[in-house]
PDB file of C-alpha atoms in Angstrom:
ATOM      1  CA  UNK A  62      68.992 105.362   4.222  1.00  0.00           C
ATOM      2  CA  UNK A  63      72.650 104.814   4.140  1.00  0.00           C
ATOM      3  CA  UNK A  64      73.575 108.321   4.522  1.00  0.00           C
ATOM      4  CA  UNK A  65      76.681 109.899   6.029  1.00  0.00           C
ATOM      5  CA  UNK A  66      78.140 107.710   9.061  1.00  0.00           C
ATOM      6  CA  UNK A  67      77.554 109.883  11.840  1.00  0.00           C
ATOM      7  CA  UNK A  68      73.809 110.773  11.192  1.00  0.00           C
ATOM      8  CA  UNK A  69      73.335 107.005  10.186  1.00  0.00           C
ATOM      9  CA  UNK A  70      74.240 105.893  13.369  1.00  0.00           C
ATOM     10  CA  UNK A  71      72.264 108.569  15.133  1.00  0.00           C
ATOM     11  CA  UNK A  72      69.161 106.910  13.137  1.00  0.00           C
ATOM     12  CA  UNK A  73      69.974 103.729  14.175  1.00  0.00           C
ATOM     13  CA  UNK A  74      70.133 104.567  17.682  1.00  0.00           C
ATOM     14  CA  UNK A  75      67.110 106.557  18.002  1.00  0.00           C
ATOM     15  CA  UNK A  76      65.174 103.760  15.927  1.00  0.00           C
ATOM     16  CA  UNK A  77      66.570 100.974  17.929  1.00  0.00           C
ATOM     17  CA  UNK A  78      65.716 102.528  21.308  1.00  0.00           C
ATOM     18  CA  UNK A  79      62.218 103.700  19.784  1.00  0.00           C
ATOM     19  CA  UNK A  80      61.729  99.818  18.933  1.00  0.00           C
ATOM     20  CA  UNK A  81      62.819  98.682  21.864  1.00  0.00           C
ATOM     21  CA  UNK A  82      60.572 101.020  24.108  1.00  0.00           C
ATOM     22  CA  UNK A  83      57.739  99.701  21.804  1.00  0.00           C
ATOM     23  CA  UNK A  84      58.556  96.007  23.077  1.00  0.00           C
ATOM     24  CA  UNK A  85      58.103  97.326  26.559  1.00  0.00           C
ATOM     25  CA  UNK A  86      54.870  98.947  25.622  1.00  0.00           C
ATOM     26  CA  UNK A  87      53.785  95.373  24.346  1.00  0.00           C
ATOM     27  CA  UNK A  88      53.349  94.608  27.938  1.00  0.00           C
ATOM     28  CA  UNK A  89      50.297  96.739  28.524  1.00  0.00           C
ATOM     29  CA  UNK A  90      47.210  95.336  29.782  1.00  0.00           C
ATOM     30  CA  UNK A  91      45.304  96.884  27.079  1.00  0.00           C
ATOM     31  CA  UNK A  92      45.159  94.585  23.955  1.00  0.00           C
ATOM     32  CA  UNK A  93      44.701  97.584  21.485  1.00  0.00           C
ATOM     33  CA  UNK A  94      47.779  99.134  22.778  1.00  0.00           C
ATOM     34  CA  UNK A  95      49.769  95.977  22.541  1.00  0.00           C
ATOM     35  CA  UNK A  96      48.552  95.863  19.167  1.00  0.00           C
ATOM     36  CA  UNK A  97      49.788  99.145  18.016  1.00  0.00           C
ATOM     37  CA  UNK A  98      53.116  98.823  20.022  1.00  0.00           C
ATOM     38  CA  UNK A  99      53.881  95.620  17.889  1.00  0.00           C
ATOM     39  CA  UNK A 100      53.396  97.178  14.658  1.00  0.00           C
ATOM     40  CA  UNK A 101      55.619 100.330  15.824  1.00  0.00           C
ATOM     41  CA  UNK A 102      58.360  97.895  17.205  1.00  0.00           C
ATOM     42  CA  UNK A 103      58.820  96.204  13.633  1.00  0.00           C
ATOM     43  CA  UNK A 104      58.774  99.607  12.241  1.00  0.00           C
ATOM     44  CA  UNK A 105      61.556 100.872  14.621  1.00  0.00           C
ATOM     45  CA  UNK A 106      63.622  98.043  14.282  1.00  0.00           C
ATOM     46  CA  UNK A 107      62.990  97.929  10.057  1.00  0.00           C
ATOM     47  CA  UNK A 108      64.008 101.638  10.435  1.00  0.00           C
ATOM     48  CA  UNK A 109      67.015 101.270  12.431  1.00  0.00           C
ATOM     49  CA  UNK A 110      68.133  98.258   9.889  1.00  0.00           C
ATOM     50  CA  UNK A 111      67.726 100.466   6.746  1.00  0.00           C
ATOM     51  CA  UNK A 112      69.685 103.298   8.580  1.00  0.00           C
ATOM     52  CA  UNK A 113      72.603 101.392   8.904  1.00  0.00           C
ATOM     53  CA  UNK A 114      75.723 103.345   7.014  1.00  0.00           C
ATOM     54  CA  UNK A 115      76.559 101.766   3.848  1.00  0.00           C
ATOM     55  CA  UNK A 116      80.149 101.643   4.771  1.00  0.00           C
ATOM     56  CA  UNK A 117      79.689  99.466   7.327  1.00  0.00           C
ATOM     57  CA  UNK A 118      77.098  97.109   5.925  1.00  0.00           C
ATOM     58  CA  UNK A 119      75.391  96.843   2.654  1.00  0.00           C
ATOM     59  CA  UNK A 120      72.322  94.251   2.883  1.00  0.00           C
ATOM     60  CA  UNK A 121      72.345  91.395   0.187  1.00  0.00           C
ATOM     61  CA  UNK A 122      70.129  92.172  -3.109  1.00  0.00           C
ATOM     62  CA  UNK A 123      67.593  89.727  -1.581  1.00  0.00           C
ATOM     63  CA  UNK A 124      66.992  91.682   1.809  1.00  0.00           C
ATOM     64  CA  UNK A 125      65.056  94.564   0.116  1.00  0.00           C
ATOM     65  CA  UNK A 126      62.442  92.488  -1.503  1.00  0.00           C
ATOM     66  CA  UNK A 127      62.042  90.760   1.832  1.00  0.00           C
ATOM     67  CA  UNK A 128      61.831  94.210   3.948  1.00  0.00           C
ATOM     68  CA  UNK A 129      59.090  94.997   0.978  1.00  0.00           C
ATOM     69  CA  UNK A 130      57.008  91.713   1.776  1.00  0.00           C
ATOM     70  CA  UNK A 131      57.573  92.152   5.364  1.00  0.00           C
ATOM     71  CA  UNK A 132      56.308  95.602   5.710  1.00  0.00           C
ATOM     72  CA  UNK A 133      53.767  95.013   2.689  1.00  0.00           C
ATOM     73  CA  UNK A 134      52.348  92.621   5.175  1.00  0.00           C
ATOM     74  CA  UNK A 135      52.413  94.675   8.318  1.00  0.00           C
ATOM     75  CA  UNK A 136      50.722  97.433   6.052  1.00  0.00           C
ATOM     76  CA  UNK A 137      47.913  94.748   5.295  1.00  0.00           C
ATOM     77  CA  UNK A 138      47.400  94.076   8.863  1.00  0.00           C
ATOM     78  CA  UNK A 139      47.376  97.880   9.884  1.00  0.00           C
ATOM     79  CA  UNK A 140      44.721  98.276   7.218  1.00  0.00           C
ATOM     80  CA  UNK A 141      42.501  95.397   8.725  1.00  0.00           C
ATOM     81  CA  UNK A 142      42.734  96.940  12.014  1.00  0.00           C
ATOM     82  CA  UNK A 143      41.789 100.518  10.709  1.00  0.00           C
ATOM     83  CA  UNK A 144      38.485  99.390  10.214  1.00  0.00           C
ATOM     84  CA  UNK A 145      38.239  99.415  13.857  1.00  0.00           C
ATOM     85  CA  UNK A 146      40.278 102.500  15.036  1.00  0.00           C
ATOM     86  CA  UNK A 147      41.339 104.862  12.200  1.00  0.00           C
ATOM     87  CA  UNK A 148      44.519 105.566  13.965  1.00  0.00           C
ATOM     88  CA  UNK A 149      46.057 102.566  12.243  1.00  0.00           C
ATOM     89  CA  UNK A 150      45.754 104.606   8.744  1.00  0.00           C
ATOM     90  CA  UNK A 151      49.096 106.127   9.898  1.00  0.00           C
ATOM     91  CA  UNK A 152      50.438 102.465  10.453  1.00  0.00           C
ATOM     92  CA  UNK A 153      49.287 101.839   6.869  1.00  0.00           C
ATOM     93  CA  UNK A 154      51.209 104.995   5.597  1.00  0.00           C
ATOM     94  CA  UNK A 155      54.216 104.119   7.297  1.00  0.00           C
ATOM     95  CA  UNK A 156      54.469 100.564   6.151  1.00  0.00           C
ATOM     96  CA  UNK A 157      53.997 101.854   2.852  1.00  0.00           C
ATOM     97  CA  UNK A 158      56.709 104.182   3.009  1.00  0.00           C
ATOM     98  CA  UNK A 159      58.968 101.354   4.192  1.00  0.00           C
ATOM     99  CA  UNK A 160      58.042  99.212   1.235  1.00  0.00           C
ATOM    100  CA  UNK A 161      58.432 102.162  -1.110  1.00  0.00           C
ATOM    101  CA  UNK A 162      61.947 103.009   0.244  1.00  0.00           C
ATOM    102  CA  UNK A 163      63.045  99.043   0.136  1.00  0.00           C
ATOM    103  CA  UNK A 164      61.482  98.750  -3.557  1.00  0.00           C
ATOM    104  CA  UNK A 165      63.832 101.757  -4.511  1.00  0.00           C
ATOM    105  CA  UNK A 166      66.566 100.609  -2.850  1.00  0.00           C
ATOM    106  CA  UNK A 167      65.992  97.017  -4.514  1.00  0.00           C
ATOM    107  CA  UNK A 168      65.892  98.785  -7.926  1.00  0.00           C
ATOM    108  CA  UNK A 169      68.925 100.945  -7.312  1.00  0.00           C
ATOM    109  CA  UNK A 170      72.218 100.174  -8.864  1.00  0.00           C
ATOM    110  CA  UNK A 171      74.803  97.990  -6.510  1.00  0.00           C
ATOM    111  CA  UNK A 172      76.381 100.717  -4.545  1.00  0.00           C
ATOM    112  CA  UNK A 173      74.164 103.621  -5.130  1.00  0.00           C
ATOM    113  CA  UNK A 174      71.900 103.966  -2.025  1.00  0.00           C
ATOM    114  CA  UNK A 175      71.115 107.424  -2.145  1.00  0.00           C
ATOM    115  CA  UNK A 176      70.376 110.698  -3.630  1.00  0.00           C
ATOM    116  CA  UNK A 177      67.998 110.997  -6.772  1.00  0.00           C
ATOM    117  CA  UNK A 178      66.313 107.398  -6.247  1.00  0.00           C
ATOM    118  CA  UNK A 179      62.578 106.979  -6.376  1.00  0.00           C
ATOM    119  CA  UNK A 180      59.728 108.895  -7.730  1.00  0.00           C
ATOM    120  CA  UNK A 181      60.126 112.483  -6.674  1.00  0.00           C
ATOM    121  CA  UNK A 182      56.248 113.185  -6.601  1.00  0.00           C
ATOM    122  CA  UNK A 183      55.792 110.109  -4.319  1.00  0.00           C
ATOM    123  CA  UNK A 184      58.988 110.960  -2.107  1.00  0.00           C
ATOM    124  CA  UNK A 185      57.484 114.719  -1.689  1.00  0.00           C
ATOM    125  CA  UNK A 186      54.082 113.561  -0.850  1.00  0.00           C
ATOM    126  CA  UNK A 187      55.565 111.265   1.876  1.00  0.00           C
ATOM    127  CA  UNK A 188      57.899 114.013   3.126  1.00  0.00           C
ATOM    128  CA  UNK A 189      54.771 116.248   3.435  1.00  0.00           C
ATOM    129  CA  UNK A 190      52.612 113.622   5.388  1.00  0.00           C
ATOM    130  CA  UNK A 191      55.487 113.022   7.820  1.00  0.00           C
ATOM    131  CA  UNK A 192      56.641 116.434   8.606  1.00  0.00           C
ATOM    132  CA  UNK A 193      52.818 117.425   9.033  1.00  0.00           C
ATOM    133  CA  UNK A 194      52.625 114.199  11.379  1.00  0.00           C
ATOM    134  CA  UNK A 195      55.422 115.321  13.139  1.00  0.00           C
ATOM    135  CA  UNK A 196      54.430 119.095  13.906  1.00  0.00           C
ATOM    136  CA  UNK A 197      50.899 117.718  14.745  1.00  0.00           C
ATOM    137  CA  UNK A 198      52.646 115.166  17.237  1.00  0.00           C
ATOM    138  CA  UNK A 199      55.104 117.597  18.713  1.00  0.00           C
ATOM    139  CA  UNK A 200      52.327 119.979  19.209  1.00  0.00           C
ATOM    140  CA  UNK A 201      50.400 117.593  21.282  1.00  0.00           C
ATOM    141  CA  UNK A 202      53.207 117.003  23.599  1.00  0.00           C
ATOM    142  CA  UNK A 203      53.558 120.577  24.679  1.00  0.00           C
ATOM    143  CA  UNK A 204      51.875 120.547  28.427  1.00  0.00           C
ATOM    144  CA  UNK A 205      48.417 122.466  28.546  1.00  0.00           C
ATOM    145  CA  UNK A 206      48.360 124.488  31.637  1.00  0.00           C
ATOM    146  CA  UNK A 207      45.540 123.553  33.945  1.00  0.00           C
ATOM    147  CA  UNK A 208      42.632 125.515  33.850  1.00  0.00           C
ATOM    148  CA  UNK A 209      42.175 127.600  36.916  1.00  0.00           C
ATOM    149  CA  UNK A 210      40.438 125.573  39.755  1.00  0.00           C
ATOM    150  CA  UNK A 211      40.917 122.273  37.679  1.00  0.00           C
ATOM    151  CA  UNK A 212      43.278 119.541  38.662  1.00  0.00           C
ATOM    152  CA  UNK A 213      46.769 120.455  38.029  1.00  0.00           C
ATOM    153  CA  UNK A 214      48.923 118.587  35.212  1.00  0.00           C
ATOM    154  CA  UNK A 215      51.469 116.759  36.892  1.00  0.00           C
ATOM    155  CA  UNK A 216      53.187 113.272  37.079  1.00  0.00           C
ATOM    156  CA  UNK A 217      50.988 110.308  37.326  1.00  0.00           C
ATOM    157  CA  UNK A 218      51.286 108.567  40.732  1.00  0.00           C
ATOM    158  CA  UNK A 219      50.058 105.451  41.981  1.00  0.00           C
ATOM    159  CA  UNK A 220      47.037 104.236  39.588  1.00  0.00           C
ATOM    160  CA  UNK A 221      49.105 101.307  38.450  1.00  0.00           C
ATOM    161  CA  UNK A 222      50.036 102.689  35.195  1.00  0.00           C
ATOM    162  CA  UNK A 223      53.323 101.255  33.723  1.00  0.00           C
ATOM    163  CA  UNK A 224      55.687 102.251  31.367  1.00  0.00           C
ATOM    164  CA  UNK A 225      53.696 100.682  28.511  1.00  0.00           C
ATOM    165  CA  UNK A 226      50.618 102.683  29.409  1.00  0.00           C
ATOM    166  CA  UNK A 227      51.846 106.108  29.130  1.00  0.00           C
ATOM    167  CA  UNK A 228      50.161 107.853  26.078  1.00  0.00           C
ATOM    168  CA  UNK A 229      52.774 110.899  26.352  1.00  0.00           C
ATOM    169  CA  UNK A 230      55.570 108.130  25.898  1.00  0.00           C
ATOM    170  CA  UNK A 231      53.610 106.231  23.173  1.00  0.00           C
ATOM    171  CA  UNK A 232      53.193 109.584  21.434  1.00  0.00           C
ATOM    172  CA  UNK A 233      57.159 110.624  21.908  1.00  0.00           C
ATOM    173  CA  UNK A 234      57.920 107.202  20.303  1.00  0.00           C
ATOM    174  CA  UNK A 235      55.685 107.866  17.341  1.00  0.00           C
ATOM    175  CA  UNK A 236      57.488 111.439  17.043  1.00  0.00           C
ATOM    176  CA  UNK A 237      60.560 110.114  17.245  1.00  0.00           C
ATOM    177  CA  UNK A 238      59.881 107.591  14.354  1.00  0.00           C
ATOM    178  CA  UNK A 239      58.307 110.091  12.329  1.00  0.00           C
ATOM    179  CA  UNK A 240      61.253 112.361  12.736  1.00  0.00           C
ATOM    180  CA  UNK A 241      63.550 109.407  11.655  1.00  0.00           C
ATOM    181  CA  UNK A 242      60.942 108.813   8.575  1.00  0.00           C
ATOM    182  CA  UNK A 243      61.565 112.354   7.275  1.00  0.00           C
ATOM    183  CA  UNK A 244      65.340 112.089   7.727  1.00  0.00           C
ATOM    184  CA  UNK A 245      65.419 108.745   5.490  1.00  0.00           C
ATOM    185  CA  UNK A 246      63.286 110.256   3.091  1.00  0.00           C
ATOM    186  CA  UNK A 247      65.400 113.156   2.425  1.00  0.00           C
ATOM    187  CA  UNK A 248      68.237 110.871   1.612  1.00  0.00           C
ATOM    188  CA  UNK A 249      66.381 109.492  -1.292  1.00  0.00           C
TER     189      UNK A 249
END
């Protein structure tokens, strides 16, 4: 969050690209995938906005409480969706982390946008969670060799599966947002 210029712009690009891909995933024919993609697009674009270097743009004081409210609502929506699918609990944690970062930024003195802000124990807990999430998600992306005599692992062909319905791409999207969240929490 408002770290050095080059790393801030890399985070902006990563999160904006992830948010854009999540918008593409919203075209899926599977309703559950569309819902998850919408929340992830909001998260990606919100993280991109938070990562803009402070030297370029410092949001007005009213922006931080607004972001906290938006991500608080997103967290409540994810919590409601979690009653059907436990996969939404990660979205609850992500939205909670965004609310936490927005509240910390709102409470910080004007111009002091990083370093030593927040509650160290909560920041550490969020860092541990997202680091574990990144490691587990990254491990799931590693291809598993095909069993002898079984069907090979290869690219999908002709099944009508579009960009929005590729689970490995959705997982890579979540992985990149997890990495960005770790980077943002490290600057607090």
